[in-house]
PDB file of C-alpha atoms and ligand atoms in Angstrom:
ATOM      1  CA  MET A   1       8.555  23.262   4.173  1.00  0.00           C
ATOM      2  CA  ASN A   2      11.049  24.261   6.923  1.00  0.00           C
ATOM      3  CA  ILE A   3      11.168  22.694  10.253  1.00  0.00           C
ATOM      4  CA  LEU A   4       8.866  25.254  11.708  1.00  0.00           C
ATOM      5  CA  ASP A   5       6.089  24.574   9.052  1.00  0.00           C
ATOM      6  CA  THR A   6       6.495  20.998   9.410  1.00  0.00           C
ATOM      7  CA  PHE A   7       5.886  21.356  13.148  1.00  0.00           C
ATOM      8  CA  HIS A   8       2.738  23.497  12.309  1.00  0.00           C
ATOM      9  CA  ASN A   9       1.537  20.852   9.891  1.00  0.00           C
ATOM     10  CA  TRP A  10       1.844  18.195  12.506  1.00  0.00           C
ATOM     11  CA  ARG A  11       0.155  20.388  15.052  1.00  0.00           C
ATOM     12  CA  ARG A  12      -2.750  21.074  12.580  1.00  0.00           C
ATOM     13  CA  LYS A  13      -3.132  17.302  11.928  1.00  0.00           C
ATOM     14  CA  ARG A  14      -3.418  16.732  15.711  1.00  0.00           C
ATOM     15  CA  ARG A  15      -6.138  19.455  16.022  1.00  0.00           C
ATOM     16  CA  TRP A  16      -8.143  17.752  13.129  1.00  0.00           C
ATOM     17  CA  ASN A  17      -7.942  14.682  14.927  1.00  0.00           C
ATOM     18  CA  LYS A  18      -9.222  15.992  18.155  1.00  0.00           C
ATOM     19  CA  GLN A  19     -12.042  17.990  16.397  1.00  0.00           C
ATOM     20  CA  TYR A  20     -13.121  14.705  14.545  1.00  0.00           C
ATOM     21  CA  ARG A  21     -13.097  12.862  17.837  1.00  0.00           C
ATOM     22  CA  ARG A  22     -15.397  15.489  19.307  1.00  0.00           C
ATOM     23  CA  GLY A  23     -17.785  15.412  16.388  1.00  0.00           C
ATOM     24  CA  LYS A  24     -17.057  19.014  15.291  1.00  0.00           C
ATOM     25  CA  TRP A  25     -17.447  18.079  11.668  1.00  0.00           C
ATOM     26  CA  VAL A  26     -20.586  16.205  11.797  1.00  0.00           C
ATOM     27  CA  GLY A  27     -22.301  19.323  10.144  1.00  0.00           C
ATOM     28  CA  LEU A  28     -20.751  18.286   6.979  1.00  0.00           C
ATOM     29  CA  LYS A  29     -23.394  15.446   6.793  1.00  0.00           C
ATOM     30  CA  SER A  30     -26.156  18.012   6.898  1.00  0.00           C
ATOM     31  CA  GLU A  31     -28.611  18.842   4.176  1.00  0.00           C
ATOM     32  CA  LYS A  32     -27.336  22.495   4.357  1.00  0.00           C
ATOM     33  CA  GLU A  33     -24.070  21.158   3.011  1.00  0.00           C
ATOM     34  CA  ALA A  34     -25.602  18.894   0.647  1.00  0.00           C
ATOM     35  CA  ILE A  35     -25.811  21.193  -2.336  1.00  0.00           C
ATOM     36  CA  ARG A  36     -21.928  21.617  -2.212  1.00  0.00           C
ATOM     37  CA  TYR A  37     -21.524  17.850  -2.810  1.00  0.00           C
ATOM     38  CA  TYR A  38     -24.137  17.659  -5.629  1.00  0.00           C
ATOM     39  CA  GLN A  39     -22.301  20.491  -7.539  1.00  0.00           C
ATOM     40  CA  ILE A  40     -19.066  18.503  -7.452  1.00  0.00           C
ATOM     41  CA  ILE A  41     -21.167  15.251  -8.407  1.00  0.00           C
ATOM     42  CA  ASP A  42     -22.845  17.201 -11.311  1.00  0.00           C
ATOM     43  CA  TYR A  43     -19.399  18.127 -12.546  1.00  0.00           C
ATOM     44  CA  ILE A  44     -18.253  14.630 -12.407  1.00  0.00           C
ATOM     45  CA  LYS A  45     -21.386  13.518 -14.629  1.00  0.00           C
ATOM     46  CA  LYS A  46     -20.800  16.425 -16.964  1.00  0.00           C
ATOM     47  CA  TYR A  47     -17.118  16.410 -17.670  1.00  0.00           C
ATOM     48  CA  SER A  48     -15.612  13.022 -16.534  1.00  0.00           C
ATOM     49  CA  THR A  49     -15.543   9.773 -18.472  1.00  0.00           C
ATOM     50  CA  ARG A  50     -18.174   7.323 -17.559  1.00  0.00           C
ATOM     51  CA  ASN A  51     -17.569   5.016 -14.535  1.00  0.00           C
ATOM     52  CA  PRO A  52     -14.416   7.036 -13.354  1.00  0.00           C
ATOM     53  CA  SER A  53     -11.830   6.318 -10.905  1.00  0.00           C
ATOM     54  CA  ILE A  54     -11.858   9.055  -7.985  1.00  0.00           C
ATOM     55  CA  LEU A  55      -9.446  10.465  -5.728  1.00  0.00           C
ATOM     56  CA  ASP A  56     -10.804  12.735  -2.980  1.00  0.00           C
ATOM     57  CA  ILE A  57      -7.955  14.675  -1.239  1.00  0.00           C
ATOM     58  CA  GLY A  58      -8.841  15.731   2.290  1.00  0.00           C
ATOM     59  CA  CYS A  59     -11.863  13.396   2.363  1.00  0.00           C
ATOM     60  CA  GLY A  60     -12.637  13.613   6.060  1.00  0.00           C
ATOM     61  CA  GLU A  61     -15.297  11.355   6.937  1.00  0.00           C
ATOM     62  CA  GLY A  62     -15.952  10.340   3.358  1.00  0.00           C
ATOM     63  CA  VAL A  63     -19.199  12.261   3.077  1.00  0.00           C
ATOM     64  CA  LEU A  64     -18.659  12.959  -0.723  1.00  0.00           C
ATOM     65  CA  ASN A  65     -18.669   9.346  -1.329  1.00  0.00           C
ATOM     66  CA  GLU A  66     -21.918   8.741   0.672  1.00  0.00           C
ATOM     67  CA  ARG A  67     -23.522  11.609  -1.468  1.00  0.00           C
ATOM     68  CA  MET A  68     -22.488   9.863  -4.861  1.00  0.00           C
ATOM     69  CA  LYS A  69     -25.628   7.485  -4.662  1.00  0.00           C
ATOM     70  CA  GLY A  70     -26.583   7.113  -8.251  1.00  0.00           C
ATOM     71  CA  LEU A  71     -23.153   7.933  -9.614  1.00  0.00           C
ATOM     72  CA  GLU A  72     -21.383   4.917 -11.045  1.00  0.00           C
ATOM     73  CA  PHE A  73     -17.610   4.825 -10.383  1.00  0.00           C
ATOM     74  CA  GLU A  74     -14.923   2.296 -11.059  1.00  0.00           C
ATOM     75  CA  ARG A  75     -13.158   2.997  -7.766  1.00  0.00           C
ATOM     76  CA  PHE A  76     -12.721   5.562  -5.226  1.00  0.00           C
ATOM     77  CA  MET A  77     -10.006   6.581  -2.970  1.00  0.00           C
ATOM     78  CA  GLY A  78     -10.310   8.999  -0.052  1.00  0.00           C
ATOM     79  CA  LEU A  79      -7.350  10.414   1.543  1.00  0.00           C
ATOM     80  CA  ASP A  80      -6.936  12.443   4.662  1.00  0.00           C
ATOM     81  CA  PHE A  81      -3.992  12.867   7.214  1.00  0.00           C
ATOM     82  CA  SER A  82      -6.603  12.692  10.022  1.00  0.00           C
ATOM     83  CA  GLU A  83      -6.363   9.143  11.038  1.00  0.00           C
ATOM     84  CA  VAL A  84      -9.475   9.702  13.237  1.00  0.00           C
ATOM     85  CA  SER A  85     -11.618  10.987  10.097  1.00  0.00           C
ATOM     86  CA  ILE A  86     -10.174   8.033   8.120  1.00  0.00           C
ATOM     87  CA  GLY A  87     -11.330   5.591  10.899  1.00  0.00           C
ATOM     88  CA  LEU A  88     -14.872   7.070  10.660  1.00  0.00           C
ATOM     89  CA  ALA A  89     -14.910   6.759   6.823  1.00  0.00           C
ATOM     90  CA  LYS A  90     -13.744   3.010   6.887  1.00  0.00           C
ATOM     91  CA  ASN A  91     -16.360   2.213   9.256  1.00  0.00           C
ATOM     92  CA  LYS A  92     -18.981   3.000   6.686  1.00  0.00           C
ATOM     93  CA  ASN A  93     -17.644   0.027   4.532  1.00  0.00           C
ATOM     94  CA  LEU A  94     -18.504   1.911   1.245  1.00  0.00           C
ATOM     95  CA  PRO A  95     -18.438  -0.253  -1.929  1.00  0.00           C
ATOM     96  CA  LYS A  96     -15.358  -0.138  -4.447  1.00  0.00           C
ATOM     97  CA  THR A  97     -13.747   2.393  -1.893  1.00  0.00           C
ATOM     98  CA  GLU A  98     -10.324   2.603  -0.014  1.00  0.00           C
ATOM     99  CA  PHE A  99      -9.690   5.077   2.617  1.00  0.00           C
ATOM    100  CA  ILE A 100      -6.260   6.068   3.614  1.00  0.00           C
ATOM    101  CA  ALA A 101      -4.436   8.079   6.161  1.00  0.00           C
ATOM    102  CA  GLU A 102      -1.794  10.218   4.574  1.00  0.00           C
ATOM    103  CA  ASP A 103      -0.683  13.731   4.205  1.00  0.00           C
ATOM    104  CA  ALA A 104      -1.543  15.285   0.765  1.00  0.00           C
ATOM    105  CA  ILE A 105       2.023  17.036   0.745  1.00  0.00           C
ATOM    106  CA  LYS A 106       3.703  13.728   1.014  1.00  0.00           C
ATOM    107  CA  PHE A 107       1.118  11.510  -1.002  1.00  0.00           C
ATOM    108  CA  ARG A 108       2.531   9.695  -4.054  1.00  0.00           C
ATOM    109  CA  PRO A 109      -0.405   7.897  -5.714  1.00  0.00           C
ATOM    110  CA  LYS A 110       0.232   4.327  -7.041  1.00  0.00           C
ATOM    111  CA  HIS A 111      -2.551   4.740  -9.638  1.00  0.00           C
ATOM    112  CA  THR A 112      -3.793   7.437 -11.999  1.00  0.00           C
ATOM    113  CA  PHE A 113      -7.351   8.706 -11.632  1.00  0.00           C
ATOM    114  CA  ASP A 114     -10.126  10.121 -13.745  1.00  0.00           C
ATOM    115  CA  VAL A 115     -11.029  12.665 -11.161  1.00  0.00           C
ATOM    116  CA  ILE A 116      -9.091  14.392  -8.475  1.00  0.00           C
ATOM    117  CA  VAL A 117     -11.174  16.508  -5.930  1.00  0.00           C
ATOM    118  CA  PHE A 118     -10.004  19.054  -3.560  1.00  0.00           C
ATOM    119  CA  ASN A 119     -13.246  19.503  -1.528  1.00  0.00           C
ATOM    120  CA  GLU A 120     -12.822  22.122   1.201  1.00  0.00           C
ATOM    121  CA  ALA A 121      -9.103  20.899   1.631  1.00  0.00           C
ATOM    122  CA  PHE A 122      -6.834  23.015  -0.431  1.00  0.00           C
ATOM    123  CA  TYR A 123      -6.692  25.755   1.949  1.00  0.00           C
ATOM    124  CA  TYR A 124      -4.819  23.629   4.426  1.00  0.00           C
ATOM    125  CA  ILE A 125      -1.909  22.856   2.034  1.00  0.00           C
ATOM    126  CA  HIS A 126       1.029  25.000   3.072  1.00  0.00           C
ATOM    127  CA  GLU A 127       1.738  27.855   0.520  1.00  0.00           C
ATOM    128  CA  THR A 128       5.116  26.409  -0.461  1.00  0.00           C
ATOM    129  CA  GLU A 129       3.600  22.959  -1.170  1.00  0.00           C
ATOM    130  CA  LYS A 130       0.610  23.877  -3.222  1.00  0.00           C
ATOM    131  CA  ASP A 131       2.486  23.611  -6.655  1.00  0.00           C
ATOM    132  CA  ASN A 132       4.211  20.479  -5.595  1.00  0.00           C
ATOM    133  CA  VAL A 133       0.808  18.718  -4.694  1.00  0.00           C
ATOM    134  CA  LEU A 134      -0.916  20.023  -7.702  1.00  0.00           C
ATOM    135  CA  ASN A 135       1.959  18.908  -9.961  1.00  0.00           C
ATOM    136  CA  ARG A 136       1.886  15.433  -8.494  1.00  0.00           C
ATOM    137  CA  MET A 137      -1.867  15.190  -8.839  1.00  0.00           C
ATOM    138  CA  LEU A 138      -1.695  16.271 -12.424  1.00  0.00           C
ATOM    139  CA  ALA A 139       0.967  13.729 -13.136  1.00  0.00           C
ATOM    140  CA  HIS A 140      -1.439  10.986 -11.889  1.00  0.00           C
ATOM    141  CA  LEU A 141      -4.549  12.236 -13.826  1.00  0.00           C
ATOM    142  CA  ASN A 142      -5.696  10.245 -16.702  1.00  0.00           C
ATOM    143  CA  LYS A 143      -5.905  11.789 -20.270  1.00  0.00           C
ATOM    144  CA  ASP A 144      -9.428  13.637 -20.315  1.00  0.00           C
ATOM    145  CA  GLY A 145      -9.253  13.641 -16.449  1.00  0.00           C
ATOM    146  CA  ILE A 146     -10.518  16.464 -14.315  1.00  0.00           C
ATOM    147  CA  ILE A 147      -9.742  18.376 -11.149  1.00  0.00           C
ATOM    148  CA  ILE A 148     -12.491  19.564  -8.927  1.00  0.00           C
ATOM    149  CA  SER A 149     -11.910  22.277  -6.321  1.00  0.00           C
ATOM    150  CA  SER A 150     -14.515  23.612  -3.822  1.00  0.00           C
ATOM    151  CA  ILE A 151     -13.602  26.474  -1.660  1.00  0.00           C
ATOM    152  CA  TYR A 152     -15.635  28.034   1.078  1.00  0.00           C
ATOM    153  CA  ARG A 153     -16.485  31.687   0.809  1.00  0.00           C
ATOM    154  CA  GLU A 154     -13.368  33.407  -0.396  1.00  0.00           C
ATOM    155  CA  GLY A 155     -10.902  31.084   0.582  1.00  0.00           C
ATOM    156  CA  THR A 156      -8.274  33.511  -0.386  1.00  0.00           C
ATOM    157  CA  GLY A 157      -5.570  32.278  -2.548  1.00  0.00           C
ATOM    158  CA  CYS A 158      -7.348  29.213  -3.180  1.00  0.00           C
ATOM    159  CA  TRP A 159     -10.141  29.327  -5.858  1.00  0.00           C
ATOM    160  CA  GLU A 160      -7.982  31.896  -7.691  1.00  0.00           C
ATOM    161  CA  TYR A 161      -5.074  29.441  -7.479  1.00  0.00           C
ATOM    162  CA  PHE A 162      -7.105  27.030  -9.709  1.00  0.00           C
ATOM    163  CA  LYS A 163      -9.072  29.523 -11.781  1.00  0.00           C
ATOM    164  CA  GLU A 164      -5.725  31.494 -12.843  1.00  0.00           C
ATOM    165  CA  ASN A 165      -3.340  28.343 -13.021  1.00  0.00           C
ATOM    166  CA  PRO A 166      -1.547  28.176 -16.370  1.00  0.00           C
ATOM    167  CA  LYS A 167      -1.412  24.335 -16.168  1.00  0.00           C
ATOM    168  CA  LEU A 168      -5.275  24.239 -16.167  1.00  0.00           C
ATOM    169  CA  THR A 169      -8.112  24.997 -18.516  1.00  0.00           C
ATOM    170  CA  GLU A 170     -11.456  25.869 -16.679  1.00  0.00           C
ATOM    171  CA  LEU A 171     -14.353  23.828 -17.824  1.00  0.00           C
ATOM    172  CA  GLU A 172     -16.800  25.536 -15.439  1.00  0.00           C
ATOM    173  CA  PHE A 173     -16.809  27.623 -12.304  1.00  0.00           C
ATOM    174  CA  THR A 174     -19.707  28.585 -10.150  1.00  0.00           C
ATOM    175  CA  THR A 175     -20.603  30.047  -6.925  1.00  0.00           C
ATOM    176  CA  VAL A 176     -23.179  27.862  -5.228  1.00  0.00           C
ATOM    177  CA  ARG A 177     -25.196  29.849  -2.727  1.00  0.00           C
ATOM    178  CA  THR A 178     -27.650  28.980  -0.045  1.00  0.00           C
ATOM    179  CA  ASP A 179     -30.410  31.021   1.717  1.00  0.00           C
ATOM    180  CA  GLU A 180     -27.615  32.043   4.230  1.00  0.00           C
ATOM    181  CA  GLU A 181     -25.596  34.993   2.867  1.00  0.00           C
ATOM    182  CA  LEU A 182     -22.308  33.674   4.266  1.00  0.00           C
ATOM    183  CA  ARG A 183     -22.682  30.140   3.301  1.00  0.00           C
ATOM    184  CA  TYR A 184     -21.580  29.727  -0.078  1.00  0.00           C
ATOM    185  CA  TRP A 185     -18.807  27.885  -2.026  1.00  0.00           C
ATOM    186  CA  LYS A 186     -16.694  28.424  -5.182  1.00  0.00           C
ATOM    187  CA  ILE A 187     -16.583  25.350  -7.102  1.00  0.00           C
ATOM    188  CA  GLY A 188     -14.545  24.901 -10.357  1.00  0.00           C
ATOM    189  CA  ALA A 189     -13.946  21.803 -12.771  1.00  0.00           C
ATOM    190  CA  TYR A 190     -10.580  22.135 -14.644  1.00  0.00           C
ATOM    191  CA  LYS A 191      -8.648  19.819 -17.067  1.00  0.00           C
ATOM    192  CA  LYS A 192      -4.933  19.745 -17.638  1.00  0.00           C
ATOM    193  CA  LYS A 193      -3.812  22.237 -20.213  1.00  0.00           C
ATOM    194  CA  LEU A 194      -2.108  20.186 -22.954  1.00  0.00           C
ATOM    195  CA  GLU A 195       1.506  20.968 -23.777  1.00  0.00           C
ATOM    196  CA  LYS A 196       2.146  22.123 -27.402  1.00  0.00           C
ATOM    197  CA  ASN A 197       3.471  18.674 -28.453  1.00  0.00           C
ATOM    198  CA  GLU A 198       0.374  16.815 -26.669  1.00  0.00           C
ATOM    199  CA  PHE A 199      -2.957  16.308 -28.562  1.00  0.00           C
TER     200      PHE A 199
HETATM  201  C1  SAM B 201     -13.164  21.118   6.033  1.00  0.00           C
HETATM  202  S1  SAM B 201     -12.694  19.388   6.049  1.00  0.00           S
HETATM  203  C2  SAM B 201     -13.300  18.694   4.598  1.00  0.00           C
HETATM  204  C3  SAM B 201     -13.639  17.288   4.542  1.00  0.00           C
HETATM  205  C4  SAM B 201     -14.280  16.675   3.232  1.00  0.00           C
HETATM  206  N1  SAM B 201     -13.355  17.043   2.196  1.00  0.00           N
HETATM  207  C5  SAM B 201     -15.667  17.124   3.120  1.00  0.00           C
HETATM  208  O1  SAM B 201     -15.869  18.251   2.457  1.00  0.00           O
HETATM  209  O2  SAM B 201     -16.607  16.432   3.462  1.00  0.00           O
HETATM  210  C6  SAM B 201     -10.912  19.521   5.576  1.00  0.00           C
HETATM  211  C7  SAM B 201     -10.229  18.077   5.578  1.00  0.00           C
HETATM  212  O3  SAM B 201      -8.752  18.281   5.059  1.00  0.00           O
HETATM  213  C8  SAM B 201      -8.075  17.321   5.934  1.00  0.00           C
HETATM  214  N2  SAM B 201      -6.660  18.039   5.649  1.00  0.00           N
HETATM  215  C9  SAM B 201      -6.035  19.186   5.959  1.00  0.00           C
HETATM  216  N3  SAM B 201      -4.712  19.230   5.582  1.00  0.00           N
HETATM  217  C10 SAM B 201      -4.402  17.994   4.879  1.00  0.00           C
HETATM  218  C11 SAM B 201      -3.246  17.328   4.554  1.00  0.00           C
HETATM  219  N4  SAM B 201      -2.188  18.163   4.483  1.00  0.00           N
HETATM  220  N5  SAM B 201      -3.382  16.144   3.981  1.00  0.00           N
HETATM  221  C12 SAM B 201      -4.594  15.508   3.959  1.00  0.00           C
HETATM  222  N6  SAM B 201      -5.630  15.996   4.467  1.00  0.00           N
HETATM  223  C13 SAM B 201      -5.644  17.201   5.090  1.00  0.00           C
HETATM  224  C14 SAM B 201      -8.467  17.659   7.290  1.00  0.00           C
HETATM  225  O4  SAM B 201      -8.093  16.487   8.097  1.00  0.00           O
HETATM  226  C15 SAM B 201     -10.061  17.715   7.076  1.00  0.00           C
HETATM  227  O5  SAM B 201     -10.542  16.243   7.032  1.00  0.00           O
END
């Protein structure tokens, strides 16, 4: 990113912090949104190894983790660049879970994971950084690991980014609809496409 984009990224982070402080995102915990988290959890149950390690990029207040009741996991890491949302997530003291305040654009994982989730977060990755972020995450995905992405409505340039990405093989893709015409999400599960010499 150039200096101007870096500045805008910093301003966006400040805006997220302000919004979390004001409680603008409490609606994510509502039953109206639950169906989206359940679809992600279904994909994890269906396509991931048992007892997976999970990385949630742009985890906000950790709602995905809270919705995972009944899903066994080895460890969960939630990352968000909003220190305020991470503070709220940490206060929940969720078991086997670590929340860290970091920018996905700079984040270099210290571990590998079985599941990496971009849950309503990929739109906020600057266009010039999307490949860098995905490549870094793919490098930290275990063999047989999966990537899950959820995108609200059309989220232009986001769900197609995953669906049409030559580095990924689609396992499943669905549009999760609600009784509100304009409340829907495009959610996909993918695995890493193997290179010719990998098997
Ligand atoms: C719509 S919220 C979704 C929160 C959460 N994934 C959920 O669905 O409950 C988007 C989140 O992405 C985070 N975010 C945006 N850009 C980010 C970045 N560059 N690095 C890390 N987090 C980012 C925001 O702070 C915000 O918490």
